[in-house]
Amino acid sequence: MKIFEGKVALVTGGGSGIGRAVVETFVKEGAKVGVLERDEKKLEALNQLAGDIVAVQGDATTCLDNKRAVEQTVARFRRLDVLVTCVGVWDFNVALQDFPEEKIDDAFNEIFNVNVKSFIHSTKAALNELIKNEGSIVYTLSNSAFYPAGGGPLYVSSKFAVRGLVAEMAYELAPKVRVNGVAPGGTLTNLGGLRSLNQDMNLSNIPGIKELMQGGNPLQKVFIPEDHAWTYVYLSAKELSPGVTGVVINSDGGLGTRGIGKVAGLL
Ligand SMILES: NC(=O)c1ccc[n+]([C@@H]2O[C@H](COP(=O)([O-])OP(=O)(O)OC[C@H]3O[C@@H](n4cnc5c(N)ncnc54)[C@H](O)[C@@H]3O)[C@@H](O)[C@H]2O)c1
């Protein structure tokens, strides 16, 4: 029997990167999956995947599009058990000293809308179905929800904010719904920058990015999205983690155990 046999999940930002790996792994494990994604081309690619997937084009920062995604998923698959939020934008480490002051308002609104507000809208839209089915929620955080320097002040503060959301929603939704998070470390994806800063680039194209990632964590990992997918499976499935709520799993190569002087003992 597959882990998600008979279960239905909604993944926001499931069109690429970590979200797409979650979609593929969930489908392989028997889930029927709804995806809310803003990029049309990624949606077309999702529709080519084998499995029961309903791909909804929309903006996860809006109440309306999240409601549409939940409605279409439930209309097609008759229920919803799991919500996974994987949308996100990065700030490419722009430090406050280098920030043009006239850009702070727009950049703050953009990053908090996507990285924080969208999670709240997705949760609100899925709430009643998840309570009915005693389901679970998994939010995507980051090493930047725990440590500095994986982003600038906007990205890091937006990811710390999601730790608050994990705690509050786990409290509010107990005993019916478990709420947890995954905090991936640096991962080779096309994570994009802020339109308000004209950051028309993606993470994988940063020169020397692999070496930078590898040298920064004790396990010397250069992660690909699939490396995190089973952490989402574990936290989502009632059968695998029935007693786990309000927790964030760090899937980051051991950033919390970096030594002083050298990153890892055997380096
Ligand atoms: N790549 C990394 O190094 C890394 C590390 C830690 C955490 N994360 C987090 O992982 C999550 C996934 O990022 P990724 O690296 O897979 O990048 P990605 O860009 O491949 O995935 C994000 C997806 O969300 C979609 N999206 C963005 N804004 C949206 C919106 N408003 N509405 C609907 N869809 C939207 C994008 O089109 C994309 O498909 C993000 O929350 C990111 O902050 C990434």
Coordinates of C-alpha atoms and ligand atoms in Angstrom, one line a residue:
M1 CA 0.0 0.0 0.0
K2 CA 1.3 3.4 -0.9
I3 CA 1.7 6.1 1.7
F4 CA -0.9 8.5 0.3
E5 CA -3.4 6.0 -1.2
G6 CA -6.8 7.7 -1.2
K7 CA -5.3 11.0 0.0
V8 CA -5.4 14.4 -1.7
A9 CA -2.8 17.2 -1.4
L10 CA -2.6 20.8 -2.6
V11 CA 0.9 22.1 -3.3
T12 CA 1.4 25.8 -3.9
G13 CA 4.4 26.7 -6.1
G14 CA 4.4 23.1 -7.3
G15 CA 5.5 24.1 -10.8
S16 CA 9.3 23.9 -10.2
G17 CA 12.1 23.3 -7.7
I18 CA 11.2 21.9 -4.3
G19 CA 7.4 22.1 -4.9
R20 CA 7.7 20.1 -8.1
A21 CA 9.8 17.4 -6.4
V22 CA 7.1 17.3 -3.7
V23 CA 4.3 16.9 -6.3
E24 CA 6.2 14.1 -8.1
T25 CA 7.0 12.2 -4.9
F26 CA 3.5 12.5 -3.5
V27 CA 2.0 11.3 -6.8
K28 CA 4.4 8.3 -6.8
E29 CA 3.2 7.5 -3.3
G30 CA -0.4 7.4 -4.5
A31 CA -1.6 11.0 -3.8
K32 CA -3.9 12.9 -6.0
V33 CA -2.5 16.4 -6.2
G34 CA -3.8 19.9 -6.8
V35 CA -1.2 22.6 -7.7
L36 CA -1.5 26.3 -7.5
E37 CA 1.2 27.9 -9.6
R38 CA 1.5 31.3 -11.3
D39 CA 3.7 30.3 -14.2
E40 CA 1.8 29.1 -17.3
K41 CA 4.7 27.2 -18.8
K42 CA 5.4 25.2 -15.6
L43 CA 1.7 24.4 -15.5
E44 CA 1.9 23.0 -19.0
A45 CA 4.8 20.8 -18.0
L46 CA 2.9 19.6 -14.9
N47 CA 0.0 18.5 -17.1
Q48 CA 2.4 16.2 -19.0
L49 CA 3.2 14.3 -15.8
A50 CA 1.6 10.9 -15.3
G51 CA -0.8 10.8 -12.3
D52 CA -3.8 12.6 -11.0
I53 CA -2.9 16.2 -11.0
V54 CA -5.1 19.3 -11.2
A55 CA -3.0 22.3 -12.1
V56 CA -4.5 25.7 -11.3
Q57 CA -3.0 28.9 -12.7
G58 CA -3.1 31.7 -10.1
D59 CA -1.3 33.9 -7.6
A60 CA -0.9 32.4 -4.2
T61 CA -0.7 35.8 -2.6
T62 CA -4.5 36.2 -3.2
C63 CA -7.4 34.9 -1.3
L64 CA -9.4 34.3 -4.4
D65 CA -6.9 32.2 -6.2
N66 CA -6.2 30.0 -3.2
K67 CA -10.0 29.5 -2.8
R68 CA -10.2 28.5 -6.5
A69 CA -7.3 26.1 -6.1
V70 CA -9.0 24.4 -3.1
E71 CA -12.4 24.3 -4.9
Q72 CA -11.0 22.8 -8.1
T73 CA -8.9 20.2 -6.2
V74 CA -11.9 19.2 -4.1
A75 CA -14.3 19.3 -7.1
R76 CA -12.0 16.9 -8.9
F77 CA -10.8 14.6 -6.1
R78 CA -13.6 14.9 -3.5
R79 CA -11.4 15.8 -0.5
L80 CA -8.3 17.5 0.7
D81 CA -5.9 16.0 3.3
V82 CA -2.7 17.9 3.0
L83 CA -1.5 21.4 2.2
V84 CA 2.1 22.0 1.3
T85 CA 3.2 25.6 0.6
C86 CA 6.3 26.0 -1.6
V87 CA 6.0 29.4 -3.2
G88 CA 8.8 31.8 -2.5
V89 CA 11.0 34.6 -3.8
W90 CA 14.5 35.5 -2.6
D91 CA 16.3 38.8 -2.3
F92 CA 19.7 37.7 -3.5
N93 CA 21.3 38.8 -0.2
V94 CA 20.9 42.6 -0.7
A95 CA 22.2 44.0 2.6
L96 CA 20.4 46.9 4.3
Q97 CA 23.4 49.2 3.8
D98 CA 23.2 48.6 0.0
F99 CA 19.4 48.9 -0.2
P100 CA 18.1 52.0 -2.0
E101 CA 15.8 53.5 0.7
E102 CA 13.1 54.3 -1.9
K103 CA 12.8 50.6 -2.8
I104 CA 12.3 49.2 0.7
D105 CA 8.5 49.6 0.8
D106 CA 7.9 47.8 -2.5
A107 CA 10.5 45.1 -1.9
F108 CA 9.2 44.4 1.6
N109 CA 5.6 44.2 0.4
E110 CA 6.6 41.8 -2.5
I111 CA 8.7 39.4 -0.4
F112 CA 6.3 39.3 2.6
N113 CA 3.3 38.9 0.3
V114 CA 4.8 35.8 -1.4
N115 CA 6.8 34.3 1.5
V116 CA 4.4 34.9 4.4
K117 CA 0.9 36.3 3.3
S118 CA 0.4 33.6 0.7
F119 CA 0.9 30.9 3.3
I120 CA -1.8 32.5 5.4
H121 CA -4.2 32.7 2.5
S122 CA -3.5 29.1 1.5
T123 CA -4.1 28.0 5.0
K124 CA -7.3 29.9 5.3
A125 CA -8.6 28.5 2.0
A126 CA -7.8 24.9 3.0
L127 CA -8.8 25.0 6.6
N128 CA -12.3 23.6 6.6
E129 CA -11.3 20.6 4.4
L130 CA -8.2 19.9 6.5
I131 CA -10.2 20.0 9.8
K132 CA -12.9 17.7 8.3
N133 CA -10.3 15.1 7.3
E134 CA -7.9 15.6 10.3
G135 CA -5.2 16.5 7.8
S136 CA -1.9 18.3 7.9
I137 CA 0.0 21.4 6.7
V138 CA 3.7 21.6 5.8
Y139 CA 5.2 25.1 5.2
T140 CA 8.5 25.6 3.4
L141 CA 10.9 27.7 5.5
S142 CA 14.7 27.9 4.9
N143 CA 18.0 27.9 6.6
S144 CA 17.2 31.6 6.7
A145 CA 14.5 30.9 9.2
F146 CA 17.3 30.1 11.7
Y147 CA 20.5 31.8 10.7
P148 CA 21.7 35.0 9.0
A149 CA 23.5 35.4 5.7
G150 CA 21.3 33.1 3.6
G151 CA 19.5 36.2 2.4
G152 CA 19.3 39.9 3.2
P153 CA 17.1 41.4 5.9
L154 CA 13.9 41.0 3.9
Y155 CA 14.3 37.3 3.1
V156 CA 15.6 36.3 6.5
S157 CA 12.9 38.2 8.4
S158 CA 10.2 36.7 6.1
K159 CA 11.4 33.2 6.8
F160 CA 11.6 33.8 10.5
A161 CA 8.0 35.0 10.3
V162 CA 7.0 31.6 9.0
R163 CA 8.4 30.0 12.2
G164 CA 5.8 32.0 14.0
L165 CA 3.1 30.8 11.7
V166 CA 4.1 27.2 12.3
A167 CA 3.8 27.7 16.1
E168 CA 0.5 29.7 15.9
M169 CA -1.3 27.4 13.4
A170 CA -0.1 24.3 15.2
Y171 CA -1.7 25.7 18.4
E172 CA -4.9 27.0 16.7
L173 CA -5.6 23.8 14.7
A174 CA -4.9 21.2 17.3
P175 CA -6.2 18.6 17.9
K176 CA -7.5 18.2 14.3
V177 CA -4.7 19.4 12.0
R178 CA -0.9 19.0 12.4
V179 CA 1.1 21.9 11.3
N180 CA 4.9 21.6 10.6
G181 CA 7.6 23.0 8.4
V182 CA 10.7 22.0 6.4
A183 CA 13.7 24.3 6.4
P184 CA 15.8 23.4 3.3
G185 CA 19.4 24.5 3.0
G186 CA 20.8 26.0 -0.2
T187 CA 19.3 24.0 -3.1
L188 CA 19.9 24.1 -6.8
T189 CA 16.7 25.6 -8.2
N190 CA 15.7 28.5 -10.2
L191 CA 14.5 30.4 -7.2
G192 CA 13.9 33.9 -8.5
G193 CA 14.5 37.4 -7.2
L194 CA 12.3 40.5 -6.6
R195 CA 10.6 42.2 -9.4
S196 CA 10.6 45.4 -7.4
L197 CA 14.4 45.3 -7.4
N198 CA 14.6 44.3 -11.1
Q199 CA 16.3 41.1 -9.9
D200 CA 15.7 39.2 -13.2
M201 CA 18.0 36.3 -12.3
N202 CA 17.8 32.9 -10.5
L203 CA 19.8 31.2 -7.8
S204 CA 21.3 28.4 -10.0
N205 CA 23.0 31.0 -12.2
I206 CA 25.1 32.6 -9.5
P207 CA 28.7 32.0 -10.4
G208 CA 30.4 29.5 -8.1
I209 CA 27.1 28.6 -6.4
K210 CA 27.8 24.9 -6.0
E211 CA 31.1 25.5 -4.3
L212 CA 29.5 28.1 -2.1
M213 CA 26.8 25.6 -1.0
Q214 CA 29.2 22.7 -0.5
G215 CA 31.6 24.7 1.6
G216 CA 29.0 26.0 3.9
N217 CA 27.4 23.0 5.5
P218 CA 29.1 20.2 7.5
L219 CA 27.7 17.4 5.3
Q220 CA 29.1 19.3 2.2
K221 CA 25.8 18.9 0.4
V222 CA 24.8 20.6 -2.8
F223 CA 21.1 19.9 -2.5
I224 CA 18.7 19.2 -5.3
P225 CA 14.9 19.5 -4.7
E226 CA 14.4 15.7 -4.4
D227 CA 16.7 15.6 -1.4
H228 CA 14.0 17.3 0.7
A229 CA 10.9 15.6 -0.7
W230 CA 10.7 12.8 1.8
T231 CA 10.9 15.2 4.7
Y232 CA 7.6 16.6 3.4
V233 CA 6.2 13.1 3.0
Y234 CA 7.1 12.3 6.6
L235 CA 5.5 15.4 8.0
S236 CA 2.4 15.2 5.8
A237 CA 1.4 11.6 6.4
K238 CA -0.6 10.9 9.6
E239 CA 0.7 7.3 9.6
L240 CA 4.3 8.4 9.6
S241 CA 4.3 11.3 12.1
P242 CA 1.0 11.1 14.1
G243 CA 2.5 12.9 17.1
V244 CA 4.4 15.6 15.4
T245 CA 3.1 19.2 15.2
G246 CA 4.6 22.6 15.6
V247 CA 8.0 21.4 14.5
V248 CA 10.4 22.5 11.8
I249 CA 12.8 19.9 10.3
N250 CA 16.1 21.3 9.1
S251 CA 17.1 19.7 5.9
D252 CA 20.3 21.7 5.5
G253 CA 23.4 19.5 5.9
G254 CA 23.8 20.3 9.6
L255 CA 24.0 24.1 9.6
G256 CA 23.2 24.0 13.3
T257 CA 26.4 22.0 14.0
R258 CA 28.9 24.1 12.2
G259 CA 32.1 24.4 14.3
I260 CA 34.1 27.4 15.2
G261 CA 37.1 27.9 12.9
K262 CA 36.2 25.0 10.5
V263 CA 32.8 24.1 9.3
A264 CA 33.1 20.3 9.9
G265 CA 35.3 18.1 12.0
L266 CA 36.7 16.0 9.1
L267 CA 37.3 18.8 6.6
Ligands
LIG1 N1 16.5 27.0 -3.5 C1 17.0 27.2 -2.2 O1 18.2 27.3 -2.0 C2 16.0 27.3 -1.1 C3 16.6 27.2 0.2 C4 15.7 27.3 1.3 C5 14.4 27.5 1.1 N2 13.9 27.7 -0.1 C6 12.4 27.9 -0.3 O2 11.8 26.9 -1.0 C7 10.6 27.3 -1.6 C8 10.6 26.8 -3.1 O3 11.6 27.5 -3.8 P1 12.5 26.8 -4.9 O4 13.9 27.0 -4.5 O5 12.0 25.5 -5.2 O6 12.3 27.9 -6.1 P2 11.3 27.8 -7.4 O7 11.3 29.2 -7.9 O8 11.7 26.7 -8.3 O9 9.9 27.4 -6.8 C9 8.9 28.4 -6.4 C10 7.7 28.2 -7.2 O10 6.7 29.1 -6.7 C11 6.1 29.8 -7.8 N3 5.6 31.0 -7.3 C12 6.3 32.1 -6.9 N4 5.5 33.0 -6.5 C13 4.2 32.6 -6.7 C14 2.9 33.1 -6.5 N5 2.7 34.4 -6.0 N6 1.8 32.4 -6.8 C15 2.0 31.1 -7.3 N7 3.2 30.6 -7.6 C16 4.3 31.3 -7.2 C17 7.2 29.9 -8.8 O11 6.7 30.1 -10.2 C18 7.9 28.6 -8.7 O12 7.4 27.6 -9.5 C19 10.6 28.8 -1.4 O13 9.8 29.1 -0.3 C20 12.0 29.2 -1.1 O14 12.1 30.3 -0.3 C21 14.7 27.5 -1.3

